[in-house]
PDB file of C-alpha atoms in Angstrom:
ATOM      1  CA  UNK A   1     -53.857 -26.051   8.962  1.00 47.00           C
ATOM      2  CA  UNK A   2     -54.681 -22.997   7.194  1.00 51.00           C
ATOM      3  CA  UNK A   3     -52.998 -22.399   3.567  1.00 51.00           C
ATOM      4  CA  UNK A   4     -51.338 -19.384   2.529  1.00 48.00           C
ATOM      5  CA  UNK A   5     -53.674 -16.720   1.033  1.00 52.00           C
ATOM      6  CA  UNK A   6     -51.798 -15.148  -1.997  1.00 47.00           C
ATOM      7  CA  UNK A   7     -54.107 -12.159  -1.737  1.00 55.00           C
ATOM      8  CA  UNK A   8     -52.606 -11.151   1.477  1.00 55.00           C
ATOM      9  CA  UNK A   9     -49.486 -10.485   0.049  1.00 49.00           C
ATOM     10  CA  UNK A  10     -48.425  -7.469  -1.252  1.00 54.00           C
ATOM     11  CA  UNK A  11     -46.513  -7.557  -4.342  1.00 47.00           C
ATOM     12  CA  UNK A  12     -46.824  -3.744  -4.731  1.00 54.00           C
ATOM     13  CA  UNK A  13     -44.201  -3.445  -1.974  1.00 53.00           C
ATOM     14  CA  UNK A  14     -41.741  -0.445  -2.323  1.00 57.00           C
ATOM     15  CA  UNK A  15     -39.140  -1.898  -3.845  1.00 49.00           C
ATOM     16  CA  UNK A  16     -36.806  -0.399  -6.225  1.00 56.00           C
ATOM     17  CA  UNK A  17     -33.747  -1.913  -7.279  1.00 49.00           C
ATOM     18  CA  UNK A  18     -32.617   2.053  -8.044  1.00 58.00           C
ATOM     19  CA  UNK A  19     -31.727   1.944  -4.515  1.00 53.00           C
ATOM     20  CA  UNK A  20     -28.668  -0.730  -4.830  1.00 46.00           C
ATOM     21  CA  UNK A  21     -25.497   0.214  -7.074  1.00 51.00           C
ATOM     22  CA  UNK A  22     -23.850  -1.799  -9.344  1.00 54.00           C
ATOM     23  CA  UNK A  23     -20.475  -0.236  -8.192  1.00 52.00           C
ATOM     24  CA  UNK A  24     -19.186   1.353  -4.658  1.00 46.00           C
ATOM     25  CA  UNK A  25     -19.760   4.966  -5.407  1.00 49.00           C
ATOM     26  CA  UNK A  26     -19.178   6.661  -2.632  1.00 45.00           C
ATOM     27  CA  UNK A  27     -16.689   9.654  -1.418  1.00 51.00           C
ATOM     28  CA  UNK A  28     -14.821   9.624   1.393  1.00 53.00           C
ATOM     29  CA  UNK A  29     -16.619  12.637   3.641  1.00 59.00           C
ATOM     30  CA  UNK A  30     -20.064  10.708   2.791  1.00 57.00           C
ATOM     31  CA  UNK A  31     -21.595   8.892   5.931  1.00 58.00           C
ATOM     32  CA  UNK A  32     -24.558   7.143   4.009  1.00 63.00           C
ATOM     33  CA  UNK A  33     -24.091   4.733   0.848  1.00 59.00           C
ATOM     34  CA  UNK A  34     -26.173   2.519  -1.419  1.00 61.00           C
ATOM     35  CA  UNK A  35     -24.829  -0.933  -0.451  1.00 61.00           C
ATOM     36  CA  UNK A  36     -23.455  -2.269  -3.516  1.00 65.00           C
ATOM     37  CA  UNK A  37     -24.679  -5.460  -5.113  1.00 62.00           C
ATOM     38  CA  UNK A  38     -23.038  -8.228  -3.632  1.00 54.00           C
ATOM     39  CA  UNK A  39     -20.872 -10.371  -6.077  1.00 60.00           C
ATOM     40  CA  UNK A  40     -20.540 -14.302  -5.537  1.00 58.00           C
ATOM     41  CA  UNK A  41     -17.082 -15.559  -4.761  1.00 57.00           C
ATOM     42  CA  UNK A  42     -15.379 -18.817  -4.419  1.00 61.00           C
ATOM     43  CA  UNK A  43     -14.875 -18.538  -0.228  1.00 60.00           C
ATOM     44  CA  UNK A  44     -12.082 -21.404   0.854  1.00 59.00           C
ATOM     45  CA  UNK A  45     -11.065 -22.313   4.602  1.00 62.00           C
ATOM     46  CA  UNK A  46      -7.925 -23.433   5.610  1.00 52.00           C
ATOM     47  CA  UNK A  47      -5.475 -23.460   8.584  1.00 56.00           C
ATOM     48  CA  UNK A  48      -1.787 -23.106   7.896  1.00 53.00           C
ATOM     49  CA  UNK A  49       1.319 -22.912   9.825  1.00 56.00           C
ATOM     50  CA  UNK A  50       3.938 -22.041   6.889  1.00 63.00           C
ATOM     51  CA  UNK A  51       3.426 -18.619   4.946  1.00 67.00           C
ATOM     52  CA  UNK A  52       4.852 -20.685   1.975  1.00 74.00           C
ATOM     53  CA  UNK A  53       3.153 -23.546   1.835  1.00 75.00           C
ATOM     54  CA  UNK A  54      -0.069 -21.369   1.814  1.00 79.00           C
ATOM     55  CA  UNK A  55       1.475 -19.485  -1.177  1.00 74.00           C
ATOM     56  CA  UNK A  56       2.202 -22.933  -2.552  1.00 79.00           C
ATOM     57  CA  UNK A  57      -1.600 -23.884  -2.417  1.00 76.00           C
ATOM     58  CA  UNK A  58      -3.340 -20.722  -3.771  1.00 80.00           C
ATOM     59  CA  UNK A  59      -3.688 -21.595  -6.966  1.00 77.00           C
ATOM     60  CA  UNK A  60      -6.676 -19.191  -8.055  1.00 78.00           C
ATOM     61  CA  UNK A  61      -6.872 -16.340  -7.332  1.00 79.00           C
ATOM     62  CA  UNK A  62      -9.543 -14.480 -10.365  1.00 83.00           C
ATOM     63  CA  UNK A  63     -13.049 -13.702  -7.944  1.00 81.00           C
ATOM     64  CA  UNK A  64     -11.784 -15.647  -4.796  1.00 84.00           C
ATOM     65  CA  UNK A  65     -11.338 -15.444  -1.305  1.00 87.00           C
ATOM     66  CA  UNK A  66      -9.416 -17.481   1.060  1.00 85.00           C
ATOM     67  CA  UNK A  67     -10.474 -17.545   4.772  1.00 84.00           C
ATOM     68  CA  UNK A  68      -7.039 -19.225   6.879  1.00 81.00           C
ATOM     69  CA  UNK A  69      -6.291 -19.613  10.181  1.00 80.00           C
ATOM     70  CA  UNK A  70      -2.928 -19.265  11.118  1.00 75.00           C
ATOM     71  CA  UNK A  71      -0.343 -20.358  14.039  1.00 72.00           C
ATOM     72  CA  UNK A  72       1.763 -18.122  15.764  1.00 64.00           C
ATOM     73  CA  UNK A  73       4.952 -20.169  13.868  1.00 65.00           C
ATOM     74  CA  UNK A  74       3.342 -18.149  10.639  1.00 65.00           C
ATOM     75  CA  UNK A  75       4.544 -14.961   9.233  1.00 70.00           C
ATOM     76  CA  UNK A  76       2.882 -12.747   7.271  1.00 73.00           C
ATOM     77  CA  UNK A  77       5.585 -10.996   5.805  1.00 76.00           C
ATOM     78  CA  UNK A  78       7.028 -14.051   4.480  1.00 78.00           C
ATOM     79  CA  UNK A  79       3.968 -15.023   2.559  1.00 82.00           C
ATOM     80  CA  UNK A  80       3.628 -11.717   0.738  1.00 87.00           C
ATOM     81  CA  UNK A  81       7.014 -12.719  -0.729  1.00 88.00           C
ATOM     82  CA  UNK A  82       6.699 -16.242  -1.326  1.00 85.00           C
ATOM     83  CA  UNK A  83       3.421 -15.589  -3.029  1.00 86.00           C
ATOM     84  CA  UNK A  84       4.104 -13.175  -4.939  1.00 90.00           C
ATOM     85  CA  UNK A  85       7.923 -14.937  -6.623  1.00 88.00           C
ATOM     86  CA  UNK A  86       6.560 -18.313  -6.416  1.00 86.00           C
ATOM     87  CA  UNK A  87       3.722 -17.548  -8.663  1.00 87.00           C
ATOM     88  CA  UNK A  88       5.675 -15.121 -10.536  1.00 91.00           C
ATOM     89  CA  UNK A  89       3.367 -11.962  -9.935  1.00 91.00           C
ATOM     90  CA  UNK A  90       4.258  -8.092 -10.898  1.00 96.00           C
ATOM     91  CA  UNK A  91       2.726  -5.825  -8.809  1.00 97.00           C
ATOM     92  CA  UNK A  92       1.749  -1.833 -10.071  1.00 97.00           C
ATOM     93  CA  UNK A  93       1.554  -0.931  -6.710  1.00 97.00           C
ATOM     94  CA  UNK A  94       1.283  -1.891  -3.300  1.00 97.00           C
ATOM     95  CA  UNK A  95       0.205  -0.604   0.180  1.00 97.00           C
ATOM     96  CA  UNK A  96       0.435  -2.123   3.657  1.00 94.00           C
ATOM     97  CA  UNK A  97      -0.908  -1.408   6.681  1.00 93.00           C
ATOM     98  CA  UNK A  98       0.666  -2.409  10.039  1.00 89.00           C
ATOM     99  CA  UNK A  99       0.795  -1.962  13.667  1.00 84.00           C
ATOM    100  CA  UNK A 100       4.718  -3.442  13.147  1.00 85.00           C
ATOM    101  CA  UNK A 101       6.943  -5.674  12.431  1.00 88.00           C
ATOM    102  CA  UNK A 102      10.832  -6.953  11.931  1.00 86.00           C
ATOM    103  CA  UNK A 103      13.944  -6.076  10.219  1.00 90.00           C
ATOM    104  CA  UNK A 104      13.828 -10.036   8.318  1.00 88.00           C
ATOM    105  CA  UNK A 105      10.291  -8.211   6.990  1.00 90.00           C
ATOM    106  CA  UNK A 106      11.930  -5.285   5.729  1.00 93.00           C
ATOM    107  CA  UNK A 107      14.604  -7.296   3.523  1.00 92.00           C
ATOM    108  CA  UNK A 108      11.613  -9.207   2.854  1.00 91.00           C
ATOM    109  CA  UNK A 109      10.127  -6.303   1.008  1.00 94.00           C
ATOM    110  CA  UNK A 110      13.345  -5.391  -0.233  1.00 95.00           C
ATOM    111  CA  UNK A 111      13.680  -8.354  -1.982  1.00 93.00           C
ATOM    112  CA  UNK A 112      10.257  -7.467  -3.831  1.00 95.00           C
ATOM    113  CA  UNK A 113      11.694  -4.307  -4.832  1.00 96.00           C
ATOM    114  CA  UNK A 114      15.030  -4.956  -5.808  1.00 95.00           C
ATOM    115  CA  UNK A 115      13.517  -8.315  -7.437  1.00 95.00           C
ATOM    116  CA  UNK A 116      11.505  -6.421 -10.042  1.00 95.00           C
ATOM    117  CA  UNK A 117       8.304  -8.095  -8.019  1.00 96.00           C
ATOM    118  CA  UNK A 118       6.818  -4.522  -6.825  1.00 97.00           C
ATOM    119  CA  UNK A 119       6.983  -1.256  -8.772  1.00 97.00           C
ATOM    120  CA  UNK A 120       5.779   0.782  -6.160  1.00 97.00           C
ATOM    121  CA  UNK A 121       5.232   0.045  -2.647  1.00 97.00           C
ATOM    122  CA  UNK A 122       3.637   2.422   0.583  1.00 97.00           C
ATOM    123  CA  UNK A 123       3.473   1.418   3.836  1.00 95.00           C
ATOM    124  CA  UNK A 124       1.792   2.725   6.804  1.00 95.00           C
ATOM    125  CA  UNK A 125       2.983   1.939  10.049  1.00 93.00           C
ATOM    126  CA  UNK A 126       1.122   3.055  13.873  1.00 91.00           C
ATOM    127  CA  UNK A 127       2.728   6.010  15.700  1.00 90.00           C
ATOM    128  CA  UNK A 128       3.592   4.163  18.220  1.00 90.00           C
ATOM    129  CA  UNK A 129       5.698   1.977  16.354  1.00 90.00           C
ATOM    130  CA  UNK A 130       7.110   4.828  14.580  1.00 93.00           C
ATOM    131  CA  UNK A 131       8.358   6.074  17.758  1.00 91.00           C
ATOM    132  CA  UNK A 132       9.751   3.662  19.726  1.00 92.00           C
ATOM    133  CA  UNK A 133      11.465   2.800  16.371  1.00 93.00           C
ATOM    134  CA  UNK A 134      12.754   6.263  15.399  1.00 91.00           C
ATOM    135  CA  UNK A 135      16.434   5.203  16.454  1.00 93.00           C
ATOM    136  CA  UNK A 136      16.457   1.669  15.619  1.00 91.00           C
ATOM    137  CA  UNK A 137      14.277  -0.414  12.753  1.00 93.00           C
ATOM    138  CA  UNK A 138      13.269   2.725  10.824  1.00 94.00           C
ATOM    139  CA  UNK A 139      16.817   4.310   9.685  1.00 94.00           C
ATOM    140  CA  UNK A 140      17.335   0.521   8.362  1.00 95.00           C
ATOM    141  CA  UNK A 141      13.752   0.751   6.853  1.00 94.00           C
ATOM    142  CA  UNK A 142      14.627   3.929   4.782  1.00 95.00           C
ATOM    143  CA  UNK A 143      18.334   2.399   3.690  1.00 95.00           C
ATOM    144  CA  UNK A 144      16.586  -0.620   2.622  1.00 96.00           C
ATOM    145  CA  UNK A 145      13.565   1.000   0.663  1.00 96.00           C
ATOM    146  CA  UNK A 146      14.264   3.787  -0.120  1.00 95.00           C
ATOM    147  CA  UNK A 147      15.411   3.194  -3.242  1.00 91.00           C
ATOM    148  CA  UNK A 148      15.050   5.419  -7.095  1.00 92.00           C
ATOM    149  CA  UNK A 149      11.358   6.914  -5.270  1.00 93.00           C
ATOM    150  CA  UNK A 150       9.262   4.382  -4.668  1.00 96.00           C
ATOM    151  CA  UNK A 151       8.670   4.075  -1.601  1.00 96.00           C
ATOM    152  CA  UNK A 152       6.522   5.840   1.164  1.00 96.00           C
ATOM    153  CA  UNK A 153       6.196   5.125   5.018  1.00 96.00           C
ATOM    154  CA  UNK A 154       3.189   7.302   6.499  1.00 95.00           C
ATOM    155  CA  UNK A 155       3.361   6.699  10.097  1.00 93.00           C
ATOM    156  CA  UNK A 156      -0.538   6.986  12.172  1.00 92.00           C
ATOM    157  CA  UNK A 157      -2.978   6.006  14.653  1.00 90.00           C
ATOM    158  CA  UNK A 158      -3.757   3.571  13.343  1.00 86.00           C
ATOM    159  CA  UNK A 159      -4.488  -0.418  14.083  1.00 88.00           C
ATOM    160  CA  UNK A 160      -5.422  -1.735  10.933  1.00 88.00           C
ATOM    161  CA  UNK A 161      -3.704  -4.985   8.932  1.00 87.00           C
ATOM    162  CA  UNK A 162      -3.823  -4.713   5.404  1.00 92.00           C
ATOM    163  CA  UNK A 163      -2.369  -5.663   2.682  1.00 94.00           C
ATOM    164  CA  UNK A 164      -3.772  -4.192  -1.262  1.00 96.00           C
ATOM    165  CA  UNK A 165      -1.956  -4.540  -4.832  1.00 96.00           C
ATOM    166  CA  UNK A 166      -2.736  -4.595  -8.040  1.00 97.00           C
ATOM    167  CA  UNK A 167      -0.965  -6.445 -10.321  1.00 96.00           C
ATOM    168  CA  UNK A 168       0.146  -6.139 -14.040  1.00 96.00           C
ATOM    169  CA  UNK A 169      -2.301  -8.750 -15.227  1.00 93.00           C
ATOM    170  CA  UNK A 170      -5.289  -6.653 -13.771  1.00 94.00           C
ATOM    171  CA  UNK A 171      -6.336  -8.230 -10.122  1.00 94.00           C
ATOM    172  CA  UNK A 172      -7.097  -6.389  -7.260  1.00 95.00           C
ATOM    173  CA  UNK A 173      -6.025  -8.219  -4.506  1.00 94.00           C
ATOM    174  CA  UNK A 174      -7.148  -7.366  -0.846  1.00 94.00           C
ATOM    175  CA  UNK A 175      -5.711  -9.142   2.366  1.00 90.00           C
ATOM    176  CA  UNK A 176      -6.541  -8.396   5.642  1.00 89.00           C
ATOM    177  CA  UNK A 177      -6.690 -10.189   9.379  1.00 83.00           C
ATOM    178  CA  UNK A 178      -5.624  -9.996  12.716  1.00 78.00           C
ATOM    179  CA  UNK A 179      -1.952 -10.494  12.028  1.00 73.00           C
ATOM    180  CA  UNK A 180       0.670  -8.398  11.594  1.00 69.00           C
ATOM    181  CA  UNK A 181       3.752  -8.495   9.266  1.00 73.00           C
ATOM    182  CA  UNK A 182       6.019 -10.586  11.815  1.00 70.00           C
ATOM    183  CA  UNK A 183       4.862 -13.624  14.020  1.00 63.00           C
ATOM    184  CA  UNK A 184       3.201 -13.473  17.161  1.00 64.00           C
ATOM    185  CA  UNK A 185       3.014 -16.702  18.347  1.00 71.00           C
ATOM    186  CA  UNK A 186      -0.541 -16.398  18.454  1.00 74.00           C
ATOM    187  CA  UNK A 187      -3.537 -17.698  16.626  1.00 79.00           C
ATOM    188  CA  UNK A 188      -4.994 -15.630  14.328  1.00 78.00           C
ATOM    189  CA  UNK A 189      -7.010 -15.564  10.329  1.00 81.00           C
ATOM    190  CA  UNK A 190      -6.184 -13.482   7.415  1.00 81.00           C
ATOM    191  CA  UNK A 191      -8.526 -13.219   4.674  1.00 88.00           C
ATOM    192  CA  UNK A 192      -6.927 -13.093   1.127  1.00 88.00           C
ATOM    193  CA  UNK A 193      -9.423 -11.951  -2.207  1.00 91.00           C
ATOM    194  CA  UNK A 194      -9.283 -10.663  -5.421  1.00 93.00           C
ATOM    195  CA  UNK A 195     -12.162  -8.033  -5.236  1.00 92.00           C
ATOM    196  CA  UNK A 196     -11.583  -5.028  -7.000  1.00 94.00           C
ATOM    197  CA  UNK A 197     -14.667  -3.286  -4.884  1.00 93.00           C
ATOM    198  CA  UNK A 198     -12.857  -3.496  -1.622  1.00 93.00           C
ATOM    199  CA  UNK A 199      -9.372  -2.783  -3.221  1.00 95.00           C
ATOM    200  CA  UNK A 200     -10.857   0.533  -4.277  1.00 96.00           C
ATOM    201  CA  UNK A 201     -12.563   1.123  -1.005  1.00 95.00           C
ATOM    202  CA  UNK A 202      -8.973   0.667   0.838  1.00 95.00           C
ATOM    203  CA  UNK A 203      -6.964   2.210  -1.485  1.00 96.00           C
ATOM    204  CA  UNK A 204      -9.107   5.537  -1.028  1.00 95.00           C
ATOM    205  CA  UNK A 205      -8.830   6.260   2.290  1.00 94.00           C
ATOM    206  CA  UNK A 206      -5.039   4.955   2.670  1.00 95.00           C
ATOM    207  CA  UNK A 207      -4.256   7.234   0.211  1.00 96.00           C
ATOM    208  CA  UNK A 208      -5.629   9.977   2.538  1.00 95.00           C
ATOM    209  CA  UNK A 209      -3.205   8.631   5.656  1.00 94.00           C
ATOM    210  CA  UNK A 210      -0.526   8.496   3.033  1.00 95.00           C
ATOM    211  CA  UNK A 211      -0.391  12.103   1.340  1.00 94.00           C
ATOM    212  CA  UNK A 212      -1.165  13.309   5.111  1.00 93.00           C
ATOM    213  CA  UNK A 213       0.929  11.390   7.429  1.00 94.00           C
ATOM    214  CA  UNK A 214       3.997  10.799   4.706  1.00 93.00           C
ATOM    215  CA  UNK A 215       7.658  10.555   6.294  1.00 93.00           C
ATOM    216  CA  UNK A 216       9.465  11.008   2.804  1.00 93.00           C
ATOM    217  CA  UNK A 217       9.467  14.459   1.052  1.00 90.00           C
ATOM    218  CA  UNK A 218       9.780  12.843  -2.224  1.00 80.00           C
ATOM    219  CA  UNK A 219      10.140  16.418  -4.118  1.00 74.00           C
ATOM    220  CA  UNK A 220      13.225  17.003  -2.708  1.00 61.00           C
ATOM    221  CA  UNK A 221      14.992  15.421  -4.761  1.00 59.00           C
ATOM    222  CA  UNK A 222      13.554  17.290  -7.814  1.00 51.00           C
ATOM    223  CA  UNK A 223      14.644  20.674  -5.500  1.00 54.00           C
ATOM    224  CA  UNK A 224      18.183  19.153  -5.017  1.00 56.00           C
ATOM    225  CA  UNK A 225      18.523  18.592  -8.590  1.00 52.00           C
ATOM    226  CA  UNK A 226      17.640  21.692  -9.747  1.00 55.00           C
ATOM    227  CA  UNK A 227      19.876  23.242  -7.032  1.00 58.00           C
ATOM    228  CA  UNK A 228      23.060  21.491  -8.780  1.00 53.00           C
ATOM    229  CA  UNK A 229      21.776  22.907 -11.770  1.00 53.00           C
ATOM    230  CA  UNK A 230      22.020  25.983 -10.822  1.00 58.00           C
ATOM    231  CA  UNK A 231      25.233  25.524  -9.281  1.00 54.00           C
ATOM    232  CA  UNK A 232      26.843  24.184 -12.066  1.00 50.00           C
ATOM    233  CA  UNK A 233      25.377  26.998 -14.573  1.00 53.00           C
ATOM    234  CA  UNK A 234      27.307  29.300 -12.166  1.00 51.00           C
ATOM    235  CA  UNK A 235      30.282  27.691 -12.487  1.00 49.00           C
ATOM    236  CA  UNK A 236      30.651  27.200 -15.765  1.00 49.00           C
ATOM    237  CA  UNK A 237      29.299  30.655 -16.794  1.00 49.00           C
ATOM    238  CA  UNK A 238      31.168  33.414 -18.436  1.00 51.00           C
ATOM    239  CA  UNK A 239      32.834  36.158 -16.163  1.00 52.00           C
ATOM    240  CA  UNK A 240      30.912  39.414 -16.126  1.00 58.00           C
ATOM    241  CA  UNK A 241      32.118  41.908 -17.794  1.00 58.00           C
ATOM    242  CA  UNK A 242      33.031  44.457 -15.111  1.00 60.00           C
ATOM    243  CA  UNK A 243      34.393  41.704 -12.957  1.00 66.00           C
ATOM    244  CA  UNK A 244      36.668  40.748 -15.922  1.00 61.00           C
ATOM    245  CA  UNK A 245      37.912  44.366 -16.464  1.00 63.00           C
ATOM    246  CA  UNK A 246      38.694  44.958 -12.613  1.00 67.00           C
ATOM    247  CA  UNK A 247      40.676  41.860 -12.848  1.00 64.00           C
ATOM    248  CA  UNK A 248      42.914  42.608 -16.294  1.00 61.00           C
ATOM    249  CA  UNK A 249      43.237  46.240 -14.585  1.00 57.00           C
ATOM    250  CA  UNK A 250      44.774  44.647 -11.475  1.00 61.00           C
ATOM    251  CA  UNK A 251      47.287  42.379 -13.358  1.00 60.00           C
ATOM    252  CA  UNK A 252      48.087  45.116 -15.223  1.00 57.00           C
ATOM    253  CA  UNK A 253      49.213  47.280 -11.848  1.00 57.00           C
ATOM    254  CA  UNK A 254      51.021  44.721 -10.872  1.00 56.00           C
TER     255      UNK A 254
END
């Protein structure tokens, strides 16, 4: 057998390690990136059937993901909450993404909120959902949610299951599968990582769907306000003068 000649190779090949990043710089109209240098993380499989005993079990979370497969008996939803108050984690802010899901997953979320869990939370829901909802689940979604501005429903084409927050303690947590928010009694895997790359990439362009595709005209309120402002300057201003003479001139006539 022949041995390797070194002087075939070519260690003058064109490589320059200019042409890797060490961060995802990109903007969202560009169609060509440098691929960013990949990071190592603590991967973990598992197969669950109860959103809180998963919760239970994730105990890291710092530079890890968590590859699960999941029965249709599981629900998504729940697990947000249970993880979230059963390891005692504030979240800044929040964004989902879902084709749909259930009225038990909107108190589920309003738990969060009116628990002090989430500070602010968005959620983008498909159009088609939106629609077929527009009588039913999505009045209840606004009663429940929207509460003191801070919440947003954006409602899209769109298929895509995701979950982002960050958290008070600084993670940037990114989880994302086939399932949606409610059961489905189907099988399906949901990937759940701290990766502060990928939350950014996410967070970018569903901040796009959001400011376009929002339901809630959240300045109102500020336009209402300053409306009974007004009103109440009027009423509690001085007569004017030549209204105030016409009137002591008519009680005087009479």
């Amino acid at each position: 057998m022949r041995g390797l000649k070194l002087d075939n190779l070519d260690f003058d090949a064109d490589f320059n390690i200019d042409d890797f990043s060490d961060e995802l710089d990109i903007e969202f109209e560009t169609r060509y990136i440098k691929p960013p240098k990949a990071k190592e993380i603590a991967e973990i499989n598992l197969k669950y059937s109860k959103a809180e005993d998963l919760a239970r079990d994730i105990t890291k979370l710092r530079d890890h993901r968590y590859f699960v497969i999941i029965n249709g008996t599981f629900v998504f939803g729940d697990f947000i909450e249970a993880f979230l108050v059963g390891n005692n984690i504030h979240v800044k802010r929040m964004t989902i993404s879902t084709l749909s899901l259930s009225e038990n997953n909107v108190d589920s979320l309003a738990n969060l909120l009116n628990g002090g869990y989430v500070d602010e939370l968005n959620m983008i829901v498909s159009d088609f959902f939106y629609s077929h909802e527009r009588n039913n689940l999505i009045p209840y979604l606004y009663e429940r949610l929207d509460k003191n501005n801070r919440f947003q429903l954006a409602a899209a084409s769109t298929h895509c299951k995701i979950c982002i927050f960050e958290t008070h303690c600084g993670n940037h947590v990114v989880i994302h599968g086939s399932a949606n928010l409610r059961s489905s009694s189907n099988i399906e895997q949901i990937v759940i990582e701290e990766n502060k790359v990928l939350y950014d990439f996410n967070n970018e362009y569903q901040n796009h769907i959001i400011d376009k595709f929002r339901t809630i005209n959240k300045s109102i309120r500020g336009k209402e306000l300053w409306h009974q402002v007004q009103v109440e300057n009027l009423e509690g201003a001085e007569e004017p003068v030549k209204a105030r003479r016409r009137r002591q001139k008519k009680e005087l006539l009479n």
